[in-house]
Short mmCIF file of C-alpha atoms in Angstrom, two decimals:
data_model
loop_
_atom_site.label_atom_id
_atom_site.label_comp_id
_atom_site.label_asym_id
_atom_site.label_seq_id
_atom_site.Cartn_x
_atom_site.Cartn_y
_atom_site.Cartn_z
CA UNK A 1386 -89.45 -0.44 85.96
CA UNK A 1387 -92.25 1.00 83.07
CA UNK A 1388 -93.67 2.40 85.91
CA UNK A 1389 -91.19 3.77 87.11
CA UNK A 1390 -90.10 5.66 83.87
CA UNK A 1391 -93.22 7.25 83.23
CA UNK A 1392 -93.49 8.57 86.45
CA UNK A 1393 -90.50 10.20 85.62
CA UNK A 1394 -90.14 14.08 85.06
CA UNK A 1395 -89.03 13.88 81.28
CA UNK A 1396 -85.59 15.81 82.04
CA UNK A 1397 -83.78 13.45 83.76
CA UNK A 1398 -81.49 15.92 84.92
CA UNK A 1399 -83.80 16.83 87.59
CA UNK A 1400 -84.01 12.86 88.46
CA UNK A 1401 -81.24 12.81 91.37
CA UNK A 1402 -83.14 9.22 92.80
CA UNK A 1403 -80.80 7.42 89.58
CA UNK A 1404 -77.89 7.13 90.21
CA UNK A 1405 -77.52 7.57 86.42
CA UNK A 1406 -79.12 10.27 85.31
CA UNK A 1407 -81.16 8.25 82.51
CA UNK A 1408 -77.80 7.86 80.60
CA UNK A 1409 -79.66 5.94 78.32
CA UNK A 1410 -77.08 3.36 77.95
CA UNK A 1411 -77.94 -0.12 76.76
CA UNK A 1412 -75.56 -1.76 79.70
CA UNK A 1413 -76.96 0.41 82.40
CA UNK A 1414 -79.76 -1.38 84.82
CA UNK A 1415 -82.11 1.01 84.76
CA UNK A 1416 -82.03 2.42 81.18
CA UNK A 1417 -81.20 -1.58 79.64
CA UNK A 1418 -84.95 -1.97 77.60
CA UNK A 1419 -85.98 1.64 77.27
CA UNK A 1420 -86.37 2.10 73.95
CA UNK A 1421 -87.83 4.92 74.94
CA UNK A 1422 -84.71 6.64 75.32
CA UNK A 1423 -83.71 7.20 71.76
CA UNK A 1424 -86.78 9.37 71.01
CA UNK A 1425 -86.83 11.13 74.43
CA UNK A 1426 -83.57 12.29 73.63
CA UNK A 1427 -85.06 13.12 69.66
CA UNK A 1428 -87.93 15.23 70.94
CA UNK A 1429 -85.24 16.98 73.09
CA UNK A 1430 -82.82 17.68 69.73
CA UNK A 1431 -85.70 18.26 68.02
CA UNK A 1432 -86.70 20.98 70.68
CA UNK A 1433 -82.88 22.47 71.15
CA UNK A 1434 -82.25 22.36 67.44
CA UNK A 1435 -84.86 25.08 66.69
CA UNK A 1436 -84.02 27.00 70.41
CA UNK A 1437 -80.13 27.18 68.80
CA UNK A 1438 -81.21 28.27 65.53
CA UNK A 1439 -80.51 32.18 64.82
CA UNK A 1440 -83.70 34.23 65.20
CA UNK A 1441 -84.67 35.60 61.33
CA UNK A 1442 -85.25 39.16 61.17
CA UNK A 1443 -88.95 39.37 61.48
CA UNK A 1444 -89.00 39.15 64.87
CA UNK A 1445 -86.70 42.17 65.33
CA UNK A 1446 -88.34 44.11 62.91
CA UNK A 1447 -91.75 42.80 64.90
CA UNK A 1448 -90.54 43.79 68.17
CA UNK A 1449 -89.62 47.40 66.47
CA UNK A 1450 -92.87 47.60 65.94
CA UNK A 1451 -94.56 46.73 68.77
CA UNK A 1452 -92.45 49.20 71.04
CA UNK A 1453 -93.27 52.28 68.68
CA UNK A 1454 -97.03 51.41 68.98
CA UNK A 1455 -96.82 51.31 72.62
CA UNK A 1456 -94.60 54.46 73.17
CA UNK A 1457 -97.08 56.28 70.95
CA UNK B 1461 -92.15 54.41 86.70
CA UNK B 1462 -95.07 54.71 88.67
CA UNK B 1463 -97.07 53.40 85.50
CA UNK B 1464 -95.02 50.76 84.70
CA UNK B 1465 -94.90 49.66 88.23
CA UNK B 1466 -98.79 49.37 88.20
CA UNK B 1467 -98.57 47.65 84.87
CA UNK B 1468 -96.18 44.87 85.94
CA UNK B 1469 -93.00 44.74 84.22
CA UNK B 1470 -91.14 48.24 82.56
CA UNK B 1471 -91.72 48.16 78.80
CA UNK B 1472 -87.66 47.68 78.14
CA UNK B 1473 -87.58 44.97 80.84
CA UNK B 1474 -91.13 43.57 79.06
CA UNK B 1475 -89.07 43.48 76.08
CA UNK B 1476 -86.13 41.60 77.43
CA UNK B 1477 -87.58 38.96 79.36
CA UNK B 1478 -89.71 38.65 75.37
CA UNK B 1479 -87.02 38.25 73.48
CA UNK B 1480 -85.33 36.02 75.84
CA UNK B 1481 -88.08 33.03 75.58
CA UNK B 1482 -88.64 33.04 71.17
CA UNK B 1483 -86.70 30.60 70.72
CA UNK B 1484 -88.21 28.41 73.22
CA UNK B 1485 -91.76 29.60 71.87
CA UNK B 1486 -90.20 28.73 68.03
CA UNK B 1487 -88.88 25.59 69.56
CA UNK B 1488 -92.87 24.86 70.96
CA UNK B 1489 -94.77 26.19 67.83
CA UNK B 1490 -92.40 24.10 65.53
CA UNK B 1491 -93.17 21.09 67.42
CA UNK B 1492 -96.96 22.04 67.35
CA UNK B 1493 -97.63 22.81 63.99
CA UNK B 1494 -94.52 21.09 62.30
CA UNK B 1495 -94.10 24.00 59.27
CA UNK B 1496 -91.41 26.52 59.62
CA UNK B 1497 -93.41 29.13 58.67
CA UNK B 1498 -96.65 28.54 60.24
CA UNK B 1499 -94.76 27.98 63.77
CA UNK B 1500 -93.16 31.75 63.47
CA UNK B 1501 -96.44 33.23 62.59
CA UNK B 1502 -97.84 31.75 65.39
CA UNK B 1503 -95.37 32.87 67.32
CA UNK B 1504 -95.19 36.36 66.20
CA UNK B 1505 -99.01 36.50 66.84
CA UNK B 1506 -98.26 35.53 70.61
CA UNK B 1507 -95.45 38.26 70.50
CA UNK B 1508 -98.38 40.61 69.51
CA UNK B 1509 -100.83 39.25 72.21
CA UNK B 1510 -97.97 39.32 74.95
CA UNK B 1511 -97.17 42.70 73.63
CA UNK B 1512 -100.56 44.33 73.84
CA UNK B 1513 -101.69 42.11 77.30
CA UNK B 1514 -97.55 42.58 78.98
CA UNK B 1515 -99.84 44.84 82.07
CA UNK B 1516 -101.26 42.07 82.88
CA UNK B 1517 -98.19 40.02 83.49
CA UNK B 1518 -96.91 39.74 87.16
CA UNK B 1519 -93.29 40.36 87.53
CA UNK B 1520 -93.00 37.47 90.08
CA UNK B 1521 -93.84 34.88 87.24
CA UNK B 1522 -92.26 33.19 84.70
CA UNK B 1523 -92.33 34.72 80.98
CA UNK B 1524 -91.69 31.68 79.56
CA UNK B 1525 -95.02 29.77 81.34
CA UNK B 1526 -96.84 32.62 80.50
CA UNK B 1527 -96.01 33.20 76.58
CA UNK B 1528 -96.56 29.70 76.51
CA UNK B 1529 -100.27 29.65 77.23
CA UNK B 1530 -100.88 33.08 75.07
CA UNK B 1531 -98.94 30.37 72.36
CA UNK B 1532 -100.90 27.35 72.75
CA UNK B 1533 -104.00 29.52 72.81
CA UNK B 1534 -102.83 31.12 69.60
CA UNK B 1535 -102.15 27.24 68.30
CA UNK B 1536 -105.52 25.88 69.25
CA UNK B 1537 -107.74 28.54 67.88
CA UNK B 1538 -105.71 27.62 64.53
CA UNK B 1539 -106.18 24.10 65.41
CA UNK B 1540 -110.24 24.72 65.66
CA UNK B 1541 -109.93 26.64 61.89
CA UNK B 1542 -108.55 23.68 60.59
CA UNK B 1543 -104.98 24.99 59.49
CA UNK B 1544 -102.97 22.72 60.65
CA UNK B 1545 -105.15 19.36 60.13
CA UNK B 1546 -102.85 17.01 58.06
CA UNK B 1547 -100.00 19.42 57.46
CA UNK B 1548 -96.72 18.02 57.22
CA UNK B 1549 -94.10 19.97 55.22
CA UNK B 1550 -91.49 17.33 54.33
CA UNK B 1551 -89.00 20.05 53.36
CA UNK B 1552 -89.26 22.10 56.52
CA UNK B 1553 -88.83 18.93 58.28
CA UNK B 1554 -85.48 18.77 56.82
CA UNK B 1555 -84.53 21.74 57.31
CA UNK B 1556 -85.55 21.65 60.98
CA UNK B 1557 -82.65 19.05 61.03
CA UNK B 1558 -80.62 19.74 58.44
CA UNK B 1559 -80.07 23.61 59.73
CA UNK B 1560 -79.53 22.61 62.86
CA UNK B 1561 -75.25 21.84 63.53
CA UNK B 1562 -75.32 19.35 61.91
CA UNK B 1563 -74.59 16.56 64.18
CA UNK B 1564 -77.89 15.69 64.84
CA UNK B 1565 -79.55 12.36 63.87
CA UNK B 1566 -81.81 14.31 60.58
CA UNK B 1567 -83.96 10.66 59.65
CA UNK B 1568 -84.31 9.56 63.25
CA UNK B 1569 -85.79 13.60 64.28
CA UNK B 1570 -87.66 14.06 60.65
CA UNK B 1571 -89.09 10.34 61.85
CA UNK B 1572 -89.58 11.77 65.22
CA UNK B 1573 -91.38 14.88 64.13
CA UNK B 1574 -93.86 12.85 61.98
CA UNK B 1575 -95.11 11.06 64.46
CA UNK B 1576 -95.33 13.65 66.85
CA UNK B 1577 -97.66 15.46 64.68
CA UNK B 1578 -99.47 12.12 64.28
CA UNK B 1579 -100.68 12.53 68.17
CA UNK B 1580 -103.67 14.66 69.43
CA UNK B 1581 -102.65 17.87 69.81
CA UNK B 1582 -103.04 18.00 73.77
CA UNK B 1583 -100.71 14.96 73.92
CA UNK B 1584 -98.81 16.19 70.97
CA UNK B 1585 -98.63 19.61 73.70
CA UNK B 1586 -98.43 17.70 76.82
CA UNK B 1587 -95.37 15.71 75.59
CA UNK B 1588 -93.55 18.90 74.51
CA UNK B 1589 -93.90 20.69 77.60
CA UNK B 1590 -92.83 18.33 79.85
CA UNK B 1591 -90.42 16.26 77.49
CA UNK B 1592 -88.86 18.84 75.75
CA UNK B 1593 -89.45 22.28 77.10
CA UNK B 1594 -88.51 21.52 80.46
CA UNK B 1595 -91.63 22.00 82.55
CA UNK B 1596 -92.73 19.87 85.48
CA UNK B 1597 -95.93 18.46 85.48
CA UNK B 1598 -97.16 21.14 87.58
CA UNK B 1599 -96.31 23.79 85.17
CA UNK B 1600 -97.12 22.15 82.56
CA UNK B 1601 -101.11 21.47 83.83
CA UNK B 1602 -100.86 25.03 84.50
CA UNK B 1603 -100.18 26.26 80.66
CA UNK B 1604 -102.75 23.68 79.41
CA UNK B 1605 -105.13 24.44 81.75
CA UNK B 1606 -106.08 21.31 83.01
CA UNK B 1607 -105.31 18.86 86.11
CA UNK B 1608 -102.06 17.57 87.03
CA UNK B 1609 -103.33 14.06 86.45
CA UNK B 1610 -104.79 14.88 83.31
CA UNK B 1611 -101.03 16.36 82.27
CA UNK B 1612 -99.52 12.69 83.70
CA UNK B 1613 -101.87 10.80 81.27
CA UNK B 1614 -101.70 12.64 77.88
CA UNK B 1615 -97.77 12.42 78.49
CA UNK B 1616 -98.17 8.51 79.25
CA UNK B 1617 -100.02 8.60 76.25
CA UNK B 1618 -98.27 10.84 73.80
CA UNK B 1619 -95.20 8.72 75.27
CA UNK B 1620 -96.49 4.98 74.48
CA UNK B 1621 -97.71 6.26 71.12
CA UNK B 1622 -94.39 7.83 70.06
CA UNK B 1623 -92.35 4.74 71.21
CA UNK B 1624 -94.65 2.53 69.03
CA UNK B 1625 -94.49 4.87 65.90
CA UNK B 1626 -90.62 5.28 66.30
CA UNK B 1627 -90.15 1.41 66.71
CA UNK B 1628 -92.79 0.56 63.50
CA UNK B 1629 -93.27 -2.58 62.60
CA UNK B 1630 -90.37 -3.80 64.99
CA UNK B 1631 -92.09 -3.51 68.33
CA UNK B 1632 -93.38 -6.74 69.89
CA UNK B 1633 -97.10 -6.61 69.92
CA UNK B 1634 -97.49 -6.89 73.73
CA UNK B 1635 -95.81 -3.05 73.47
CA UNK B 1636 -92.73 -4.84 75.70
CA UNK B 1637 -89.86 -3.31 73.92
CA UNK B 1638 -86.56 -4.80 74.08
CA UNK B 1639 -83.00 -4.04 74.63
CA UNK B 1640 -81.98 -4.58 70.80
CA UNK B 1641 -84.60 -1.64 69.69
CA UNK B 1642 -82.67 0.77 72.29
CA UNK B 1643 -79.33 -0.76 71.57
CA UNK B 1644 -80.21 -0.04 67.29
CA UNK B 1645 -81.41 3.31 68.12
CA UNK B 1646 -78.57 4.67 70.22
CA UNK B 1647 -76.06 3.26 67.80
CA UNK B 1648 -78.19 4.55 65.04
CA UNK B 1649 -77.83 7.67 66.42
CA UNK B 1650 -73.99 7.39 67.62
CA UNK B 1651 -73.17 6.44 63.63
CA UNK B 1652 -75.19 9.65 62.41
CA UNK B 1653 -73.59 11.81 64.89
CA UNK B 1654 -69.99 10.24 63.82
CA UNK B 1655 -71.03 10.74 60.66
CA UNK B 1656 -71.86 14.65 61.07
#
């Protein structure tokens, strides 16, 4: 079952072999002992939470920048 | 046209597909280098790279793969001047979590984040790729330059590690985790986001 889960592609929503998805919960046969899930799921909050966040201004002003320097 | 056409992408479609993978690259870079600050001038360097290198991308391939590898090339060269050795910025790390909704777990992800930047950076890399940006294996190889096998192991790795820095002191010493440490985690996690 170890095996199994690292073999896995980290997004279980690509997983369609389990029937559940890598729900993660504790009464579920295949995800009962995979600690492994709370932190998978972390590093994937961790990764949305900064995708969500609003972009600051320097990267506008950066991309400005960049496009005058090439139309020039 | 028929310069743009022999350069790859049009500049305002060059610019699109750009803006359209930041956050993704912010999202990468953060979990990289850990600092706020260091992560967007890392990625605003790549935006300058892609920028001044967008003839040589092919129109047929993804923006996101390829801004990834200008990114991580950006990262290790900082990596090989020693800026990010030992750099953890507490603060950022809460704001990382503390900016973000809300709802999110902020100890278990500031916990999270530590340890990830505990790992060697190509399993710290490997580990984001494929466990938080979305790439398969096969991509991912393909940004780090290296063999799908090679990709499979750092993950194992950065994986096993993570799990055992997460769980502390708690883990079992034979690295069999238990049902209670998933059960304590997921609840720990339900209460925060209750709690949010």
């Amino acid at each position: 079952m170890v095996r199994e889960a690292l073999a896995l592609p980290a997004m279980e929503m690509h997983v369609g072999q389990i029937s559940c998805g890598g729900c993660g919960e504790r009464s579920c046969p295949h995800c009962a002992g995979k600690a492994e899930k709370g932190w998978s799921k972390g590093l994937r909050q961790l990764y949305d939470s900064v995708v969500s966040e609003p972009l600051p201004d320097s990267f506008a002003e950066l991309l400005k920048k960049l496009e005058k320097a090439g139309h020039d | 046209m028929t310069d743009a056409r022999r350069e790859g992408l049009a500049p305002d479609r060059f610019k699109r597909d750009l803006i359209a993978v930041i956050p993704h690259l912010r999202a990468f870079a953060r979990g990289l280098c850990g600092r706020a600050d260091f992560a967007d001038d890392l990625v605003q360097e790549t935006m300058v790279r892609a920028w001044n290198a967008r003839g040589r991308f092919r129109p047929e391939t993804s923006m996101k793969a390829w801004t990834f590898v200008i990114l991580r090339n950006v990262f290790l060269s900082e990596v090989r001047r020693n800026r990010f050795r030992g750099e953890y910025d507490e603060a950022a790390a809460e704001r990382i979590t503390a900016g973000s909704a809300g709802q999110e777990a902020p100890l278990h992800l500031a916990d999270l984040h530590r340890a990830l930047l505990a790992l060697p950076p190509e399993r710290r890399e490997a580990v984001l790729l494929v466990g938080a940006g979305g790439f398969s294996y096969e991509e991912a190889a393909e940004i780090s330059g290296c063999a799908v096998g090679t990709i499979k192991s750092r993950v194992a790795r950065a994986r096993a590690a993570l799990a055992r820095m997460v769980e502390g002191e708690e883990q079992p010493a034979d690295g069999e985790i238990g049902g209670d440490a998933a059960g304590r985690i997921m609840a720990d996690l339900a209460k925060v986001v209750a709690a949010g």
